[in-house]
Amino acid sequence: MREKSILLAGNWKMNYGPKETLQFLDALKISPKPKAKMRLYLPAINLETAVKTITVKSLPIEIGAQNVHGEKSGAYTGELSASMLKEIGITQALIGHSERRQFFGETDQSVLKRTVGALTQDLEVLVCIGETLQERNQNRMPDVIRTQLALLLADETCLSAFGQRLHLAYEPVWAIGTGVTATPAQAEEVHALIRGLLAEKLGAERANATRILYGGSVTPANFKDLLACPNIDGGLVGGASLKPESWMQLWSLCP
Ligand code: PGA
Protein backbone atom coordinates (compact mmCIF):
# COMPACT_ATOMS: atom_id res chain seq x y z
CA MET A 1 0.00 0.00 0.00
CA ARG A 2 1.41 3.43 -0.95
CA GLU A 3 1.83 5.96 1.83
CA LYS A 4 -0.13 8.93 0.47
CA SER A 5 0.77 12.54 1.01
CA ILE A 6 -2.36 14.50 0.14
CA LEU A 7 -2.41 17.91 -1.51
CA LEU A 8 -5.55 20.02 -1.64
CA ALA A 9 -4.79 22.65 -4.27
CA GLY A 10 -7.11 25.45 -5.31
CA ASN A 11 -6.94 27.17 -8.68
CA TRP A 12 -8.70 30.50 -8.59
CA LYS A 13 -8.19 31.07 -12.33
CA MET A 14 -9.07 34.71 -13.23
CA ASN A 15 -11.16 35.34 -10.11
CA TYR A 16 -10.69 37.78 -7.23
CA GLY A 17 -8.29 40.66 -6.71
CA PRO A 18 -6.18 41.54 -3.64
CA LYS A 19 -9.15 42.84 -1.62
CA GLU A 20 -11.16 39.63 -2.10
CA THR A 21 -8.03 37.59 -1.44
CA LEU A 22 -7.72 39.23 1.97
CA GLN A 23 -11.41 38.66 2.68
CA PHE A 24 -11.07 34.99 1.71
CA LEU A 25 -8.00 34.43 3.88
CA ASP A 26 -9.64 36.29 6.78
CA ALA A 27 -12.62 33.95 6.62
CA LEU A 28 -10.53 30.75 6.69
CA LYS A 29 -10.55 28.80 9.93
CA ILE A 30 -8.17 25.93 9.37
CA SER A 31 -5.65 23.90 11.32
CA PRO A 32 -2.76 21.87 9.94
CA LYS A 33 -3.49 18.25 9.02
CA PRO A 34 -1.07 15.39 9.69
CA LYS A 35 -1.08 13.94 6.18
CA ALA A 36 -2.23 16.78 3.94
CA LYS A 37 -1.07 20.14 2.62
CA MET A 38 -3.11 23.03 1.31
CA ARG A 39 -2.07 25.20 -1.59
CA LEU A 40 -3.72 28.01 -3.58
CA TYR A 41 -2.74 28.96 -7.13
CA LEU A 42 -3.74 32.61 -7.37
CA PRO A 43 -3.84 35.32 -10.03
CA ALA A 44 -0.42 36.98 -10.14
CA ILE A 45 -1.65 40.25 -8.73
CA ASN A 46 -2.69 38.53 -5.48
CA LEU A 47 0.48 36.59 -4.82
CA GLU A 48 2.36 39.09 -2.69
CA THR A 49 -0.71 40.00 -0.62
CA ALA A 50 -1.41 36.33 -0.02
CA VAL A 51 2.14 35.44 0.97
CA LYS A 52 2.29 38.32 3.45
CA THR A 53 -1.12 37.48 4.91
CA ILE A 54 -0.50 33.78 5.44
CA THR A 55 2.80 34.65 7.11
CA VAL A 56 1.21 37.17 9.48
CA LYS A 57 -1.70 34.84 10.26
CA SER A 58 0.46 31.67 10.34
CA LEU A 59 -1.99 29.94 8.01
CA PRO A 60 -0.90 26.45 6.85
CA ILE A 61 -1.20 27.32 3.15
CA GLU A 62 1.30 27.37 0.32
CA ILE A 63 0.78 29.98 -2.36
CA GLY A 64 1.54 29.28 -6.01
CA ALA A 65 1.43 31.02 -9.39
CA GLN A 66 -0.90 29.84 -12.16
CA ASN A 67 1.85 29.90 -14.75
CA VAL A 68 5.51 30.83 -15.17
CA HIS A 69 7.74 31.41 -18.19
CA GLY A 70 10.70 29.14 -18.76
CA GLU A 71 13.20 31.90 -19.61
CA LYS A 72 14.99 33.87 -16.94
CA SER A 73 14.03 37.30 -18.38
CA GLY A 74 13.57 39.01 -21.73
CA ALA A 75 11.08 40.20 -24.32
CA TYR A 76 8.06 38.13 -23.24
CA THR A 77 5.32 40.69 -22.68
CA GLY A 78 2.76 39.67 -20.11
CA GLU A 79 4.83 36.86 -18.64
CA LEU A 80 6.34 36.19 -15.22
CA SER A 81 9.73 34.68 -14.50
CA ALA A 82 10.72 32.27 -11.76
CA SER A 83 13.04 34.85 -10.18
CA MET A 84 10.20 37.38 -9.92
CA LEU A 85 8.11 34.80 -8.11
CA LYS A 86 10.93 33.77 -5.82
CA GLU A 87 11.61 37.40 -4.94
CA ILE A 88 8.20 37.55 -3.24
CA GLY A 89 8.51 34.12 -1.66
CA ILE A 90 6.66 32.00 -4.22
CA THR A 91 8.21 28.62 -5.00
CA GLN A 92 5.17 26.85 -6.49
CA ALA A 93 3.83 27.05 -10.03
CA LEU A 94 1.07 25.40 -12.01
CA ILE A 95 1.96 24.73 -15.64
CA GLY A 96 -0.01 23.42 -18.63
CA HIS A 97 -3.55 23.91 -17.35
CA SER A 98 -5.99 22.96 -20.10
CA GLU A 99 -7.28 26.56 -20.24
CA ARG A 100 -3.73 27.69 -21.08
CA ARG A 101 -3.62 25.04 -23.80
CA GLN A 102 -7.14 25.77 -25.08
CA PHE A 103 -7.24 29.59 -25.02
CA PHE A 104 -3.59 30.67 -25.08
CA GLY A 105 -2.01 28.29 -27.53
CA GLU A 106 0.16 26.38 -25.09
CA THR A 107 1.31 23.00 -26.32
CA ASP A 108 3.06 19.95 -24.89
CA GLN A 109 6.28 21.48 -26.21
CA SER A 110 5.78 24.89 -24.58
CA VAL A 111 4.62 23.21 -21.37
CA LEU A 112 7.86 21.24 -21.38
CA LYS A 113 9.93 24.42 -21.86
CA ARG A 114 8.17 26.22 -19.05
CA THR A 115 8.50 23.20 -16.79
CA VAL A 116 12.20 22.71 -17.44
CA GLY A 117 12.86 26.44 -16.98
CA ALA A 118 10.92 26.52 -13.73
CA LEU A 119 12.60 23.39 -12.35
CA THR A 120 16.03 24.67 -13.32
CA GLN A 121 15.26 27.82 -11.35
CA ASP A 122 14.26 25.85 -8.25
CA LEU A 123 10.49 26.10 -8.45
CA GLU A 124 8.20 23.21 -7.60
CA VAL A 125 5.88 22.46 -10.51
CA LEU A 126 2.46 20.85 -10.91
CA VAL A 127 1.89 19.97 -14.57
CA CYS A 128 -1.69 19.39 -15.78
CA ILE A 129 -2.58 16.75 -18.33
CA GLY A 130 -5.90 15.33 -19.50
CA GLU A 131 -8.01 14.42 -22.50
CA THR A 132 -10.94 16.27 -24.11
CA LEU A 133 -14.42 14.77 -24.39
CA GLN A 134 -13.91 14.08 -28.08
CA GLU A 135 -10.64 12.25 -27.36
CA ARG A 136 -12.33 10.17 -24.65
CA ASN A 137 -15.27 9.33 -26.89
CA GLN A 138 -12.88 8.20 -29.61
CA ASN A 139 -11.17 5.91 -27.04
CA ARG A 140 -8.01 7.96 -27.37
CA MET A 141 -7.57 8.80 -23.67
CA PRO A 142 -4.58 6.45 -23.13
CA ASP A 143 -2.78 7.78 -26.22
CA VAL A 144 -3.38 11.40 -25.24
CA ILE A 145 -2.07 10.79 -21.72
CA ARG A 146 0.96 8.92 -23.08
CA THR A 147 1.73 11.72 -25.53
CA GLN A 148 1.35 14.47 -22.95
CA LEU A 149 3.67 12.63 -20.57
CA ALA A 150 6.16 11.48 -23.19
CA LEU A 151 7.99 14.78 -23.58
CA LEU A 152 8.33 15.21 -19.83
CA LEU A 153 9.53 11.63 -19.48
CA ALA A 154 12.13 12.14 -22.19
CA ASP A 155 13.69 15.16 -20.52
CA GLU A 156 16.56 14.74 -18.05
CA THR A 157 15.60 17.72 -15.87
CA CYS A 158 12.05 16.44 -15.51
CA LEU A 159 13.20 12.88 -14.96
CA SER A 160 15.31 13.86 -12.02
CA ALA A 161 12.55 16.07 -10.55
CA PHE A 162 9.56 13.69 -10.64
CA GLY A 163 8.49 12.79 -7.13
CA GLN A 164 10.49 15.67 -5.69
CA ARG A 165 9.77 19.03 -7.30
CA LEU A 166 7.65 17.80 -10.20
CA HIS A 167 4.14 16.45 -9.70
CA LEU A 168 1.08 15.98 -11.91
CA ALA A 169 -2.60 16.79 -12.05
CA TYR A 170 -4.95 14.71 -14.17
CA GLU A 171 -7.74 16.98 -15.31
CA PRO A 172 -10.12 15.54 -17.89
CA VAL A 173 -11.05 18.62 -19.89
CA TRP A 174 -14.68 17.48 -20.08
CA ALA A 175 -14.94 17.62 -16.28
CA ILE A 176 -13.51 21.11 -15.76
CA GLY A 177 -16.10 23.68 -14.74
CA THR A 178 -18.88 21.50 -16.16
CA GLY A 179 -20.24 19.98 -12.96
CA VAL A 180 -19.50 16.58 -14.50
CA THR A 181 -16.88 14.83 -12.38
CA ALA A 182 -15.07 11.74 -13.52
CA THR A 183 -16.38 8.87 -11.40
CA PRO A 184 -13.81 7.61 -8.91
CA ALA A 185 -13.41 4.52 -11.12
CA GLN A 186 -12.82 6.62 -14.27
CA ALA A 187 -10.33 8.82 -12.46
CA GLU A 188 -8.52 5.93 -10.79
CA GLU A 189 -8.14 4.17 -14.16
CA VAL A 190 -6.25 7.15 -15.57
CA HIS A 191 -4.25 7.77 -12.39
CA ALA A 192 -3.14 4.13 -12.39
CA LEU A 193 -2.18 4.46 -16.07
CA ILE A 194 -0.12 7.58 -15.32
CA ARG A 195 1.55 5.95 -12.31
CA GLY A 196 2.38 2.92 -14.44
CA LEU A 197 3.96 5.08 -17.14
CA LEU A 198 6.02 6.88 -14.50
CA ALA A 199 7.07 3.58 -12.96
CA GLU A 200 8.24 2.19 -16.33
CA LYS A 201 10.64 5.09 -16.64
CA LEU A 202 11.49 5.95 -13.04
CA GLY A 203 10.89 2.80 -11.05
CA ALA A 204 8.15 2.17 -8.52
CA GLU A 205 9.61 4.21 -5.69
CA ARG A 206 9.88 7.49 -7.61
CA ALA A 207 6.55 6.86 -9.33
CA ASN A 208 4.94 6.36 -5.93
CA ALA A 209 6.53 9.54 -4.62
CA THR A 210 4.99 11.55 -7.47
CA ARG A 211 1.74 13.19 -6.46
CA ILE A 212 -1.06 12.79 -8.99
CA LEU A 213 -3.95 15.12 -8.22
CA TYR A 214 -7.39 14.80 -9.74
CA GLY A 215 -9.09 17.96 -11.05
CA GLY A 216 -12.46 18.59 -12.65
CA SER A 217 -15.61 19.59 -10.73
CA VAL A 218 -14.26 18.44 -7.37
CA THR A 219 -16.73 19.34 -4.60
CA PRO A 220 -17.18 18.46 -0.92
CA ALA A 221 -19.77 15.91 -2.14
CA ASN A 222 -17.41 13.87 -4.32
CA PHE A 223 -13.95 14.51 -2.84
CA LYS A 224 -14.05 11.78 -0.20
CA ASP A 225 -14.68 9.01 -2.74
CA LEU A 226 -12.00 10.38 -5.05
CA LEU A 227 -9.49 10.51 -2.18
CA ALA A 228 -10.27 6.89 -1.33
CA CYS A 229 -8.84 5.77 -4.69
CA PRO A 230 -5.34 4.29 -4.30
CA ASN A 231 -3.66 6.48 -6.93
CA ILE A 232 -5.39 9.80 -6.26
CA ASP A 233 -3.22 12.03 -4.08
CA GLY A 234 -5.50 15.03 -3.74
CA GLY A 235 -7.47 17.51 -5.76
CA LEU A 236 -6.90 20.51 -8.00
CA VAL A 237 -10.05 22.47 -7.40
CA GLY A 238 -11.46 25.42 -9.35
CA GLY A 239 -15.01 26.47 -8.48
CA ALA A 240 -15.13 24.95 -4.99
CA SER A 241 -11.90 26.74 -4.01
CA LEU A 242 -13.52 30.15 -4.39
CA LYS A 243 -15.77 30.06 -1.33
CA PRO A 244 -14.21 29.74 2.13
CA GLU A 245 -17.07 27.42 3.19
CA SER A 246 -16.62 24.82 0.45
CA TRP A 247 -12.84 25.15 0.66
CA MET A 248 -12.85 24.47 4.41
CA GLN A 249 -15.22 21.54 3.85
CA LEU A 250 -12.77 20.04 1.36
CA TRP A 251 -9.94 20.53 3.87
CA SER A 252 -11.98 18.79 6.56
CA LEU A 253 -12.11 15.68 4.32
CA CYS A 254 -8.31 15.49 4.13
CA PRO A 255 -6.49 13.10 6.48
P1 PGA B 1 -13.27 23.06 -11.57
O1 PGA B 1 -11.83 23.48 -12.15
O2 PGA B 1 -13.04 22.47 -10.20
O3 PGA B 1 -14.03 24.36 -11.50
O4 PGA B 1 -13.87 22.08 -12.51
C1 PGA B 1 -10.71 22.64 -11.97
C2 PGA B 1 -9.52 23.21 -12.68
O5 PGA B 1 -9.67 23.70 -13.80
O6 PGA B 1 -8.39 23.18 -12.16
Coordinates of C-alpha atoms and ligand atoms in Angstrom, one line a residue:
M1 CA 0.0 0.0 0.0
R2 CA 1.4 3.4 -0.9
E3 CA 1.8 6.0 1.8
K4 CA -0.1 8.9 0.5
S5 CA 0.8 12.5 1.0
I6 CA -2.4 14.5 0.1
L7 CA -2.4 17.9 -1.5
L8 CA -5.6 20.0 -1.6
A9 CA -4.8 22.6 -4.3
G10 CA -7.1 25.5 -5.3
N11 CA -6.9 27.2 -8.7
W12 CA -8.7 30.5 -8.6
K13 CA -8.2 31.1 -12.3
M14 CA -9.1 34.7 -13.2
N15 CA -11.2 35.3 -10.1
Y16 CA -10.7 37.8 -7.2
G17 CA -8.3 40.7 -6.7
P18 CA -6.2 41.5 -3.6
K19 CA -9.1 42.8 -1.6
E20 CA -11.2 39.6 -2.1
T21 CA -8.0 37.6 -1.4
L22 CA -7.7 39.2 2.0
Q23 CA -11.4 38.7 2.7
F24 CA -11.1 35.0 1.7
L25 CA -8.0 34.4 3.9
D26 CA -9.6 36.3 6.8
A27 CA -12.6 33.9 6.6
L28 CA -10.5 30.7 6.7
K29 CA -10.5 28.8 9.9
I30 CA -8.2 25.9 9.4
S31 CA -5.6 23.9 11.3
P32 CA -2.8 21.9 9.9
K33 CA -3.5 18.2 9.0
P34 CA -1.1 15.4 9.7
K35 CA -1.1 13.9 6.2
A36 CA -2.2 16.8 3.9
K37 CA -1.1 20.1 2.6
M38 CA -3.1 23.0 1.3
R39 CA -2.1 25.2 -1.6
L40 CA -3.7 28.0 -3.6
Y41 CA -2.7 29.0 -7.1
L42 CA -3.7 32.6 -7.4
P43 CA -3.8 35.3 -10.0
A44 CA -0.4 37.0 -10.1
I45 CA -1.7 40.3 -8.7
N46 CA -2.7 38.5 -5.5
L47 CA 0.5 36.6 -4.8
E48 CA 2.4 39.1 -2.7
T49 CA -0.7 40.0 -0.6
A50 CA -1.4 36.3 0.0
V51 CA 2.1 35.4 1.0
K52 CA 2.3 38.3 3.5
T53 CA -1.1 37.5 4.9
I54 CA -0.5 33.8 5.4
T55 CA 2.8 34.6 7.1
V56 CA 1.2 37.2 9.5
K57 CA -1.7 34.8 10.3
S58 CA 0.5 31.7 10.3
L59 CA -2.0 29.9 8.0
P60 CA -0.9 26.5 6.8
I61 CA -1.2 27.3 3.2
E62 CA 1.3 27.4 0.3
I63 CA 0.8 30.0 -2.4
G64 CA 1.5 29.3 -6.0
A65 CA 1.4 31.0 -9.4
Q66 CA -0.9 29.8 -12.2
N67 CA 1.9 29.9 -14.7
V68 CA 5.5 30.8 -15.2
H69 CA 7.7 31.4 -18.2
G70 CA 10.7 29.1 -18.8
E71 CA 13.2 31.9 -19.6
K72 CA 15.0 33.9 -16.9
S73 CA 14.0 37.3 -18.4
G74 CA 13.6 39.0 -21.7
A75 CA 11.1 40.2 -24.3
Y76 CA 8.1 38.1 -23.2
T77 CA 5.3 40.7 -22.7
G78 CA 2.8 39.7 -20.1
E79 CA 4.8 36.9 -18.6
L80 CA 6.3 36.2 -15.2
S81 CA 9.7 34.7 -14.5
A82 CA 10.7 32.3 -11.8
S83 CA 13.0 34.8 -10.2
M84 CA 10.2 37.4 -9.9
L85 CA 8.1 34.8 -8.1
K86 CA 10.9 33.8 -5.8
E87 CA 11.6 37.4 -4.9
I88 CA 8.2 37.6 -3.2
G89 CA 8.5 34.1 -1.7
I90 CA 6.7 32.0 -4.2
T91 CA 8.2 28.6 -5.0
Q92 CA 5.2 26.8 -6.5
A93 CA 3.8 27.0 -10.0
L94 CA 1.1 25.4 -12.0
I95 CA 2.0 24.7 -15.6
G96 CA 0.0 23.4 -18.6
H97 CA -3.5 23.9 -17.4
S98 CA -6.0 23.0 -20.1
E99 CA -7.3 26.6 -20.2
R100 CA -3.7 27.7 -21.1
R101 CA -3.6 25.0 -23.8
Q102 CA -7.1 25.8 -25.1
F103 CA -7.2 29.6 -25.0
F104 CA -3.6 30.7 -25.1
G105 CA -2.0 28.3 -27.5
E106 CA 0.2 26.4 -25.1
T107 CA 1.3 23.0 -26.3
D108 CA 3.1 19.9 -24.9
Q109 CA 6.3 21.5 -26.2
S110 CA 5.8 24.9 -24.6
V111 CA 4.6 23.2 -21.4
L112 CA 7.9 21.2 -21.4
K113 CA 9.9 24.4 -21.9
R114 CA 8.2 26.2 -19.0
T115 CA 8.5 23.2 -16.8
V116 CA 12.2 22.7 -17.4
G117 CA 12.9 26.4 -17.0
A118 CA 10.9 26.5 -13.7
L119 CA 12.6 23.4 -12.3
T120 CA 16.0 24.7 -13.3
Q121 CA 15.3 27.8 -11.3
D122 CA 14.3 25.8 -8.3
L123 CA 10.5 26.1 -8.4
E124 CA 8.2 23.2 -7.6
V125 CA 5.9 22.5 -10.5
L126 CA 2.5 20.9 -10.9
V127 CA 1.9 20.0 -14.6
C128 CA -1.7 19.4 -15.8
I129 CA -2.6 16.8 -18.3
G130 CA -5.9 15.3 -19.5
E131 CA -8.0 14.4 -22.5
T132 CA -10.9 16.3 -24.1
L133 CA -14.4 14.8 -24.4
Q134 CA -13.9 14.1 -28.1
E135 CA -10.6 12.3 -27.4
R136 CA -12.3 10.2 -24.7
N137 CA -15.3 9.3 -26.9
Q138 CA -12.9 8.2 -29.6
N139 CA -11.2 5.9 -27.0
R140 CA -8.0 8.0 -27.4
M141 CA -7.6 8.8 -23.7
P142 CA -4.6 6.5 -23.1
D143 CA -2.8 7.8 -26.2
V144 CA -3.4 11.4 -25.2
I145 CA -2.1 10.8 -21.7
R146 CA 1.0 8.9 -23.1
T147 CA 1.7 11.7 -25.5
Q148 CA 1.3 14.5 -23.0
L149 CA 3.7 12.6 -20.6
A150 CA 6.2 11.5 -23.2
L151 CA 8.0 14.8 -23.6
L152 CA 8.3 15.2 -19.8
L153 CA 9.5 11.6 -19.5
A154 CA 12.1 12.1 -22.2
D155 CA 13.7 15.2 -20.5
E156 CA 16.6 14.7 -18.0
T157 CA 15.6 17.7 -15.9
C158 CA 12.1 16.4 -15.5
L159 CA 13.2 12.9 -15.0
S160 CA 15.3 13.9 -12.0
A161 CA 12.6 16.1 -10.5
F162 CA 9.6 13.7 -10.6
G163 CA 8.5 12.8 -7.1
Q164 CA 10.5 15.7 -5.7
R165 CA 9.8 19.0 -7.3
L166 CA 7.6 17.8 -10.2
H167 CA 4.1 16.4 -9.7
L168 CA 1.1 16.0 -11.9
A169 CA -2.6 16.8 -12.1
Y170 CA -5.0 14.7 -14.2
E171 CA -7.7 17.0 -15.3
P172 CA -10.1 15.5 -17.9
V173 CA -11.0 18.6 -19.9
W174 CA -14.7 17.5 -20.1
A175 CA -14.9 17.6 -16.3
I176 CA -13.5 21.1 -15.8
G177 CA -16.1 23.7 -14.7
T178 CA -18.9 21.5 -16.2
G179 CA -20.2 20.0 -13.0
V180 CA -19.5 16.6 -14.5
T181 CA -16.9 14.8 -12.4
A182 CA -15.1 11.7 -13.5
T183 CA -16.4 8.9 -11.4
P184 CA -13.8 7.6 -8.9
A185 CA -13.4 4.5 -11.1
Q186 CA -12.8 6.6 -14.3
A187 CA -10.3 8.8 -12.5
E188 CA -8.5 5.9 -10.8
E189 CA -8.1 4.2 -14.2
V190 CA -6.2 7.1 -15.6
H191 CA -4.3 7.8 -12.4
A192 CA -3.1 4.1 -12.4
L193 CA -2.2 4.5 -16.1
I194 CA -0.1 7.6 -15.3
R195 CA 1.5 6.0 -12.3
G196 CA 2.4 2.9 -14.4
L197 CA 4.0 5.1 -17.1
L198 CA 6.0 6.9 -14.5
A199 CA 7.1 3.6 -13.0
E200 CA 8.2 2.2 -16.3
K201 CA 10.6 5.1 -16.6
L202 CA 11.5 6.0 -13.0
G203 CA 10.9 2.8 -11.0
A204 CA 8.2 2.2 -8.5
E205 CA 9.6 4.2 -5.7
R206 CA 9.9 7.5 -7.6
A207 CA 6.5 6.9 -9.3
N208 CA 4.9 6.4 -5.9
A209 CA 6.5 9.5 -4.6
T210 CA 5.0 11.6 -7.5
R211 CA 1.7 13.2 -6.5
I212 CA -1.1 12.8 -9.0
L213 CA -4.0 15.1 -8.2
Y214 CA -7.4 14.8 -9.7
G215 CA -9.1 18.0 -11.1
G216 CA -12.5 18.6 -12.7
S217 CA -15.6 19.6 -10.7
V218 CA -14.3 18.4 -7.4
T219 CA -16.7 19.3 -4.6
P220 CA -17.2 18.5 -0.9
A221 CA -19.8 15.9 -2.1
N222 CA -17.4 13.9 -4.3
F223 CA -13.9 14.5 -2.8
K224 CA -14.0 11.8 -0.2
D225 CA -14.7 9.0 -2.7
L226 CA -12.0 10.4 -5.1
L227 CA -9.5 10.5 -2.2
A228 CA -10.3 6.9 -1.3
C229 CA -8.8 5.8 -4.7
P230 CA -5.3 4.3 -4.3
N231 CA -3.7 6.5 -6.9
I232 CA -5.4 9.8 -6.3
D233 CA -3.2 12.0 -4.1
G234 CA -5.5 15.0 -3.7
G235 CA -7.5 17.5 -5.8
L236 CA -6.9 20.5 -8.0
V237 CA -10.0 22.5 -7.4
G238 CA -11.5 25.4 -9.3
G239 CA -15.0 26.5 -8.5
A240 CA -15.1 24.9 -5.0
S241 CA -11.9 26.7 -4.0
L242 CA -13.5 30.2 -4.4
K243 CA -15.8 30.1 -1.3
P244 CA -14.2 29.7 2.1
E245 CA -17.1 27.4 3.2
S246 CA -16.6 24.8 0.5
W247 CA -12.8 25.1 0.7
M248 CA -12.9 24.5 4.4
Q249 CA -15.2 21.5 3.8
L250 CA -12.8 20.0 1.4
W251 CA -9.9 20.5 3.9
S252 CA -12.0 18.8 6.6
L253 CA -12.1 15.7 4.3
C254 CA -8.3 15.5 4.1
P255 CA -6.5 13.1 6.5
Ligands
PGA1 P1 -13.3 23.1 -11.6 O1 -11.8 23.5 -12.2 O2 -13.0 22.5 -10.2 O3 -14.0 24.4 -11.5 O4 -13.9 22.1 -12.5 C1 -10.7 22.6 -12.0 C2 -9.5 23.2 -12.7 O5 -9.7 23.7 -13.8 O6 -8.4 23.2 -12.2

